[in-house]
Amino acid sequence: MASGLITESDLVLPTLRALVKNADAGVSTTELQLLLREEMKPQGEDLALLEGRGDDKFSQKVRNLKSHDRLERDGLADFADGRYHLTPAGKSFIEKFGGIDESYSAQGFPENDKKEALRPEFEYTFIEEGSSSHVSRTVRQRSKRLREYALKFFADKDGRISCEGCGFEGSTAYGKVALGLIEIHHKKPVAVHGTSKKPLKEAIKDLSPLCPTCHRLVHFKKGTVMSIEELKKTIADA
């Protein structure tokens, strides 16, 4: 797990993976703490001891899964006789979203954005291409289709695409060989309802074309994503 605070949303998919491996017996909260600690390797403040208690902040976050009924509320797991058990909806959820949690965390999206995107009712979820090697093949293929759709959407009639941050356009700077030199940035986690055609039209609203330098800059500070407005101001003030 990358350094930085682990959030409640970060715990959901690793918990479901633990329940898949322990489908028959289920998993208690105490067992879950040990399993997640081994997988996620909390660091820094997550290891800080709670005042007046014998455990740390990471353990508290695992306990909060139950106190907040996070898994039961979404129908992902049942809790009976002190143990979690995976539901059919939970199994379907991990098959659909496995690895996407790591991708969103690596990109620096905040807790509320991740909670909003990782919901069972979403039929389509996309990631930035290359942002995670752990997501399913289906998600990678769908994300590639979104990128291809976005490139056509943002291009002018001659195939030129300008960076929304700095205005860079590849062919102007380097000639025809760099026509279409652009990266597609997700301004927030992209997850939508809909049929096979509708999601692309919905998802495009949350994308921006950025040159490689600007794209690296918006993700440069670990744990955060710079907004397009902040990016433009940074460039203007430079």
mmCIF file of C-alpha atoms in Angstrom:
data_model
loop_
_atom_site.group_PDB
_atom_site.id
_atom_site.type_symbol
_atom_site.label_atom_id
_atom_site.label_comp_id
_atom_site.label_asym_id
_atom_site.label_seq_id
_atom_site.Cartn_x
_atom_site.Cartn_y
_atom_site.Cartn_z
ATOM 1 C CA MET A 1 0.000 0.000 0.000
ATOM 2 C CA ALA A 2 1.304 3.453 -0.828
ATOM 3 C CA SER A 3 2.340 5.669 2.056
ATOM 4 C CA GLY A 4 -0.296 8.026 3.424
ATOM 5 C CA LEU A 5 -3.461 7.555 5.399
ATOM 6 C CA ILE A 6 -5.594 4.547 4.562
ATOM 7 C CA THR A 7 -9.263 5.466 4.261
ATOM 8 C CA GLU A 8 -12.413 3.498 4.942
ATOM 9 C CA SER A 9 -13.054 3.181 1.210
ATOM 10 C CA ASP A 10 -9.581 1.697 0.782
ATOM 11 C CA LEU A 11 -10.601 -1.133 3.118
ATOM 12 C CA VAL A 12 -13.703 -2.292 1.228
ATOM 13 C CA LEU A 13 -12.206 -4.306 -1.632
ATOM 14 C CA PRO A 14 -9.356 -5.838 0.419
ATOM 15 C CA THR A 15 -12.013 -6.917 2.944
ATOM 16 C CA LEU A 16 -14.077 -8.541 0.214
ATOM 17 C CA ARG A 17 -10.978 -10.319 -1.077
ATOM 18 C CA ALA A 18 -10.408 -11.687 2.436
ATOM 19 C CA LEU A 19 -14.002 -12.911 2.546
ATOM 20 C CA VAL A 20 -13.590 -14.676 -0.802
ATOM 21 C CA LYS A 21 -10.596 -16.580 0.611
ATOM 22 C CA ASN A 22 -12.549 -17.464 3.764
ATOM 23 C CA ALA A 23 -15.940 -18.077 2.199
ATOM 24 C CA ASP A 24 -16.877 -21.082 4.343
ATOM 25 C CA ALA A 25 -15.931 -19.886 7.823
ATOM 26 C CA GLY A 26 -16.304 -16.137 7.356
ATOM 27 C CA VAL A 27 -14.053 -13.608 9.072
ATOM 28 C CA SER A 28 -14.286 -11.930 12.467
ATOM 29 C CA THR A 29 -13.324 -8.278 12.956
ATOM 30 C CA THR A 30 -10.225 -9.344 14.882
ATOM 31 C CA GLU A 31 -9.165 -11.713 12.107
ATOM 32 C CA LEU A 32 -9.921 -9.046 9.531
ATOM 33 C CA GLN A 33 -7.619 -6.579 11.249
ATOM 34 C CA LEU A 34 -4.738 -9.046 10.984
ATOM 35 C CA LEU A 35 -5.462 -9.952 7.356
ATOM 36 C CA LEU A 36 -5.785 -6.333 6.243
ATOM 37 C CA ARG A 37 -2.722 -5.285 8.186
ATOM 38 C CA GLU A 38 -0.675 -7.925 6.395
ATOM 39 C CA GLU A 39 -2.023 -6.977 2.952
ATOM 40 C CA MET A 40 -2.119 -3.193 3.257
ATOM 41 C CA LYS A 41 0.924 -2.597 5.461
ATOM 42 C CA PRO A 42 -0.236 0.618 7.185
ATOM 43 C CA GLN A 43 2.418 3.217 7.891
ATOM 44 C CA GLY A 44 2.930 6.522 9.674
ATOM 45 C CA GLU A 45 -0.098 8.035 11.362
ATOM 46 C CA ASP A 46 -2.147 4.882 10.797
ATOM 47 C CA LEU A 47 0.143 3.195 13.334
ATOM 48 C CA ALA A 48 -0.330 5.917 15.952
ATOM 49 C CA LEU A 49 -1.756 4.501 19.192
ATOM 50 C CA LEU A 50 -5.163 5.745 20.296
ATOM 51 C CA GLU A 51 -5.169 7.593 23.583
ATOM 52 C CA GLY A 52 -6.310 5.351 26.430
ATOM 53 C CA ARG A 53 -6.487 2.264 24.182
ATOM 54 C CA GLY A 54 -4.132 -0.532 23.255
ATOM 55 C CA ASP A 55 -4.549 -0.361 19.494
ATOM 56 C CA ASP A 56 -3.835 2.047 16.666
ATOM 57 C CA LYS A 57 -5.789 4.131 14.165
ATOM 58 C CA PHE A 58 -5.676 1.415 11.524
ATOM 59 C CA SER A 59 -7.446 -1.040 13.850
ATOM 60 C CA GLN A 60 -10.074 1.592 14.553
ATOM 61 C CA LYS A 61 -10.718 2.057 10.841
ATOM 62 C CA VAL A 62 -11.261 -1.687 10.446
ATOM 63 C CA ARG A 63 -13.697 -1.662 13.382
ATOM 64 C CA ASN A 64 -15.503 1.272 11.781
ATOM 65 C CA LEU A 65 -16.459 -0.946 8.853
ATOM 66 C CA LYS A 66 -18.837 -2.608 11.304
ATOM 67 C CA SER A 67 -19.839 0.407 13.379
ATOM 68 C CA HIS A 68 -20.713 2.271 10.177
ATOM 69 C CA ASP A 69 -22.312 -0.850 8.640
ATOM 70 C CA ARG A 70 -20.365 -0.062 5.494
ATOM 71 C CA LEU A 71 -20.520 -3.531 3.931
ATOM 72 C CA GLU A 72 -24.024 -4.446 5.115
ATOM 73 C CA ARG A 73 -25.494 -1.136 3.972
ATOM 74 C CA ASP A 74 -24.434 -1.856 0.388
ATOM 75 C CA GLY A 75 -25.392 -5.516 0.624
ATOM 76 C CA LEU A 76 -21.792 -6.656 0.094
ATOM 77 C CA ALA A 77 -21.538 -8.799 3.227
ATOM 78 C CA ASP A 78 -23.643 -10.077 6.123
ATOM 79 C CA PHE A 79 -22.509 -9.947 9.743
ATOM 80 C CA ALA A 80 -23.829 -12.767 11.932
ATOM 81 C CA ASP A 81 -22.506 -14.426 15.092
ATOM 82 C CA GLY A 82 -19.546 -12.060 15.107
ATOM 83 C CA ARG A 83 -18.360 -12.906 11.586
ATOM 84 C CA TYR A 84 -18.571 -11.366 8.133
ATOM 85 C CA HIS A 85 -19.832 -13.503 5.254
ATOM 86 C CA LEU A 86 -19.669 -12.512 1.598
ATOM 87 C CA THR A 87 -23.013 -12.062 -0.191
ATOM 88 C CA PRO A 88 -23.616 -12.774 -3.909
ATOM 89 C CA ALA A 89 -23.678 -8.986 -4.411
ATOM 90 C CA GLY A 90 -20.290 -8.761 -2.711
ATOM 91 C CA LYS A 91 -18.831 -11.411 -4.987
ATOM 92 C CA SER A 92 -20.178 -9.587 -8.030
ATOM 93 C CA PHE A 93 -18.801 -6.290 -6.713
ATOM 94 C CA ILE A 94 -15.251 -7.592 -6.347
ATOM 95 C CA GLU A 95 -15.338 -9.169 -9.796
ATOM 96 C CA LYS A 96 -16.404 -5.822 -11.265
ATOM 97 C CA PHE A 97 -14.291 -3.378 -9.255
ATOM 98 C CA GLY A 98 -11.271 -5.366 -8.059
ATOM 99 C CA GLY A 99 -8.125 -3.245 -8.348
ATOM 100 C CA ILE A 100 -9.957 -0.006 -9.083
ATOM 101 C CA ASP A 101 -9.648 1.048 -5.442
ATOM 102 C CA GLU A 102 -5.853 0.913 -5.724
ATOM 103 C CA SER A 103 -5.956 2.883 -8.963
ATOM 104 C CA TYR A 104 -8.059 5.670 -7.451
ATOM 105 C CA SER A 105 -5.859 5.839 -4.353
ATOM 106 C CA ALA A 106 -2.697 5.994 -6.477
ATOM 107 C CA GLN A 107 -4.158 8.871 -8.488
ATOM 108 C CA GLY A 108 -4.822 10.797 -5.274
ATOM 109 C CA PHE A 109 -8.602 10.983 -5.330
ATOM 110 C CA PRO A 110 -10.088 11.893 -1.924
ATOM 111 C CA GLU A 111 -12.277 9.631 0.206
ATOM 112 C CA ASN A 112 -15.615 11.147 -0.801
ATOM 113 C CA ASP A 113 -14.864 10.785 -4.520
ATOM 114 C CA LYS A 114 -13.898 7.131 -4.063
ATOM 115 C CA LYS A 115 -17.043 6.419 -2.037
ATOM 116 C CA GLU A 116 -19.129 8.006 -4.766
ATOM 117 C CA ALA A 117 -17.510 5.956 -7.536
ATOM 118 C CA LEU A 118 -17.254 2.548 -5.856
ATOM 119 C CA ARG A 119 -20.943 1.805 -5.469
ATOM 120 C CA PRO A 120 -22.603 -1.504 -6.394
ATOM 121 C CA GLU A 121 -25.252 0.091 -8.595
ATOM 122 C CA PHE A 122 -22.738 1.479 -11.072
ATOM 123 C CA GLU A 123 -22.587 -0.578 -14.244
ATOM 124 C CA TYR A 124 -19.468 1.035 -15.720
ATOM 125 C CA THR A 125 -16.310 2.298 -14.062
ATOM 126 C CA PHE A 126 -13.246 3.616 -15.877
ATOM 127 C CA ILE A 127 -9.627 4.227 -14.876
ATOM 128 C CA GLU A 128 -6.854 6.269 -16.419
ATOM 129 C CA GLU A 129 -4.986 4.023 -18.810
ATOM 130 C CA GLY A 130 -1.847 2.608 -17.203
ATOM 131 C CA SER A 131 -2.839 3.699 -13.693
ATOM 132 C CA SER A 132 -3.150 0.165 -12.308
ATOM 133 C CA SER A 133 -2.035 -3.286 -13.376
ATOM 134 C CA HIS A 134 -4.419 -5.008 -10.969
ATOM 135 C CA VAL A 135 -7.780 -4.124 -12.480
ATOM 136 C CA SER A 136 -9.761 -6.605 -14.503
ATOM 137 C CA ARG A 137 -9.234 -7.030 -18.225
ATOM 138 C CA THR A 138 -12.817 -5.842 -18.785
ATOM 139 C CA VAL A 139 -12.166 -2.540 -16.999
ATOM 140 C CA ARG A 140 -8.900 -2.012 -18.891
ATOM 141 C CA GLN A 141 -10.618 -2.607 -22.228
ATOM 142 C CA ARG A 142 -13.509 -0.320 -21.306
ATOM 143 C CA SER A 143 -11.073 2.387 -20.177
ATOM 144 C CA LYS A 144 -9.194 2.099 -23.464
ATOM 145 C CA ARG A 145 -12.465 2.574 -25.377
ATOM 146 C CA LEU A 146 -13.191 5.678 -23.312
ATOM 147 C CA ARG A 147 -9.747 7.076 -24.148
ATOM 148 C CA GLU A 148 -10.289 6.447 -27.862
ATOM 149 C CA TYR A 149 -13.724 8.095 -27.659
ATOM 150 C CA ALA A 150 -12.233 11.080 -25.807
ATOM 151 C CA LEU A 151 -9.470 11.558 -28.388
ATOM 152 C CA LYS A 152 -12.084 11.840 -31.145
ATOM 153 C CA PHE A 153 -14.284 14.073 -29.000
ATOM 154 C CA PHE A 154 -11.543 16.592 -28.174
ATOM 155 C CA ALA A 155 -9.836 16.649 -31.589
ATOM 156 C CA ASP A 156 -10.554 19.341 -34.162
ATOM 157 C CA LYS A 157 -11.258 18.474 -37.797
ATOM 158 C CA ASP A 158 -7.518 18.126 -38.489
ATOM 159 C CA GLY A 159 -6.896 15.823 -35.520
ATOM 160 C CA ARG A 160 -5.269 18.473 -33.319
ATOM 161 C CA ILE A 161 -5.908 18.344 -29.566
ATOM 162 C CA SER A 162 -4.764 21.170 -27.299
ATOM 163 C CA CYS A 163 -3.888 20.774 -23.640
ATOM 164 C CA GLU A 164 -6.616 22.247 -21.461
ATOM 165 C CA GLY A 165 -3.992 23.416 -19.003
ATOM 166 C CA CYS A 166 -1.262 25.144 -21.008
ATOM 167 C CA GLY A 167 -2.559 25.070 -24.582
ATOM 168 C CA PHE A 168 0.257 22.826 -25.884
ATOM 169 C CA GLU A 169 -0.567 21.110 -29.191
ATOM 170 C CA GLY A 170 1.833 18.439 -30.389
ATOM 171 C CA SER A 171 2.028 19.085 -34.119
ATOM 172 C CA THR A 172 2.581 22.825 -33.628
ATOM 173 C CA ALA A 173 5.611 22.129 -31.447
ATOM 174 C CA TYR A 174 7.073 19.045 -33.150
ATOM 175 C CA GLY A 175 5.404 18.637 -36.513
ATOM 176 C CA LYS A 176 3.060 15.975 -37.843
ATOM 177 C CA VAL A 177 4.784 13.169 -35.942
ATOM 178 C CA ALA A 178 3.319 14.604 -32.709
ATOM 179 C CA LEU A 179 -0.229 15.132 -33.985
ATOM 180 C CA GLY A 180 -2.560 13.952 -31.230
ATOM 181 C CA LEU A 181 0.178 13.886 -28.570
ATOM 182 C CA ILE A 182 -2.068 14.208 -25.538
ATOM 183 C CA GLU A 183 -3.126 12.333 -22.414
ATOM 184 C CA ILE A 184 -6.654 11.940 -21.104
ATOM 185 C CA HIS A 185 -7.017 13.007 -17.479
ATOM 186 C CA HIS A 186 -9.819 11.953 -15.135
ATOM 187 C CA LYS A 187 -10.885 15.003 -13.121
ATOM 188 C CA LYS A 188 -12.660 12.675 -10.700
ATOM 189 C CA PRO A 189 -13.346 8.923 -10.538
ATOM 190 C CA VAL A 190 -15.491 8.071 -13.537
ATOM 191 C CA ALA A 191 -18.359 5.687 -12.842
ATOM 192 C CA VAL A 192 -21.737 5.771 -14.558
ATOM 193 C CA HIS A 193 -25.001 3.950 -15.091
ATOM 194 C CA GLY A 194 -26.328 3.145 -18.522
ATOM 195 C CA THR A 195 -26.220 1.040 -21.636
ATOM 196 C CA SER A 196 -23.176 0.210 -23.737
ATOM 197 C CA LYS A 197 -23.301 3.603 -25.538
ATOM 198 C CA LYS A 198 -24.543 5.991 -22.865
ATOM 199 C CA PRO A 199 -21.587 5.670 -20.433
ATOM 200 C CA LEU A 200 -19.083 7.151 -22.886
ATOM 201 C CA LYS A 201 -21.205 10.254 -23.402
ATOM 202 C CA GLU A 202 -21.639 10.646 -19.650
ATOM 203 C CA ALA A 203 -18.029 9.926 -18.767
ATOM 204 C CA ILE A 204 -16.583 12.486 -21.197
ATOM 205 C CA LYS A 205 -17.869 15.259 -18.912
ATOM 206 C CA ASP A 206 -15.297 14.279 -16.289
ATOM 207 C CA LEU A 207 -12.293 14.120 -18.622
ATOM 208 C CA SER A 208 -9.770 16.705 -19.772
ATOM 209 C CA PRO A 209 -7.039 16.537 -22.437
ATOM 210 C CA LEU A 210 -3.654 17.349 -20.894
ATOM 211 C CA CYS A 211 -0.143 17.338 -22.281
ATOM 212 C CA PRO A 212 2.232 14.869 -20.561
ATOM 213 C CA THR A 213 3.834 17.614 -18.466
ATOM 214 C CA CYS A 214 0.542 19.042 -17.184
ATOM 215 C CA HIS A 215 -0.818 15.571 -16.548
ATOM 216 C CA ARG A 216 2.194 14.725 -14.439
ATOM 217 C CA LEU A 217 1.836 17.999 -12.549
ATOM 218 C CA VAL A 218 -1.802 17.464 -11.542
ATOM 219 C CA HIS A 219 -0.799 14.115 -9.994
ATOM 220 C CA PHE A 220 2.611 15.287 -8.757
ATOM 221 C CA LYS A 221 1.696 15.758 -5.098
ATOM 222 C CA LYS A 222 1.012 12.321 -3.622
ATOM 223 C CA GLY A 223 -2.484 11.898 -2.207
ATOM 224 C CA THR A 224 -4.080 14.805 -4.075
ATOM 225 C CA VAL A 225 -5.283 15.710 -7.561
ATOM 226 C CA MET A 226 -4.793 19.302 -8.690
ATOM 227 C CA SER A 227 -7.917 20.759 -10.307
ATOM 228 C CA ILE A 228 -7.775 22.157 -13.837
ATOM 229 C CA GLU A 229 -8.437 25.609 -12.389
ATOM 230 C CA GLU A 230 -5.477 25.255 -10.018
ATOM 231 C CA LEU A 231 -3.333 24.018 -12.891
ATOM 232 C CA LYS A 232 -4.154 27.037 -15.034
ATOM 233 C CA LYS A 233 -3.455 29.416 -12.143
ATOM 234 C CA THR A 234 -0.135 27.698 -11.424
ATOM 235 C CA ILE A 235 0.890 28.137 -15.057
ATOM 236 C CA ALA A 236 -0.297 31.761 -15.143
ATOM 237 C CA ASP A 237 1.610 32.607 -11.946
ATOM 238 C CA ALA A 238 4.841 30.908 -13.038
#
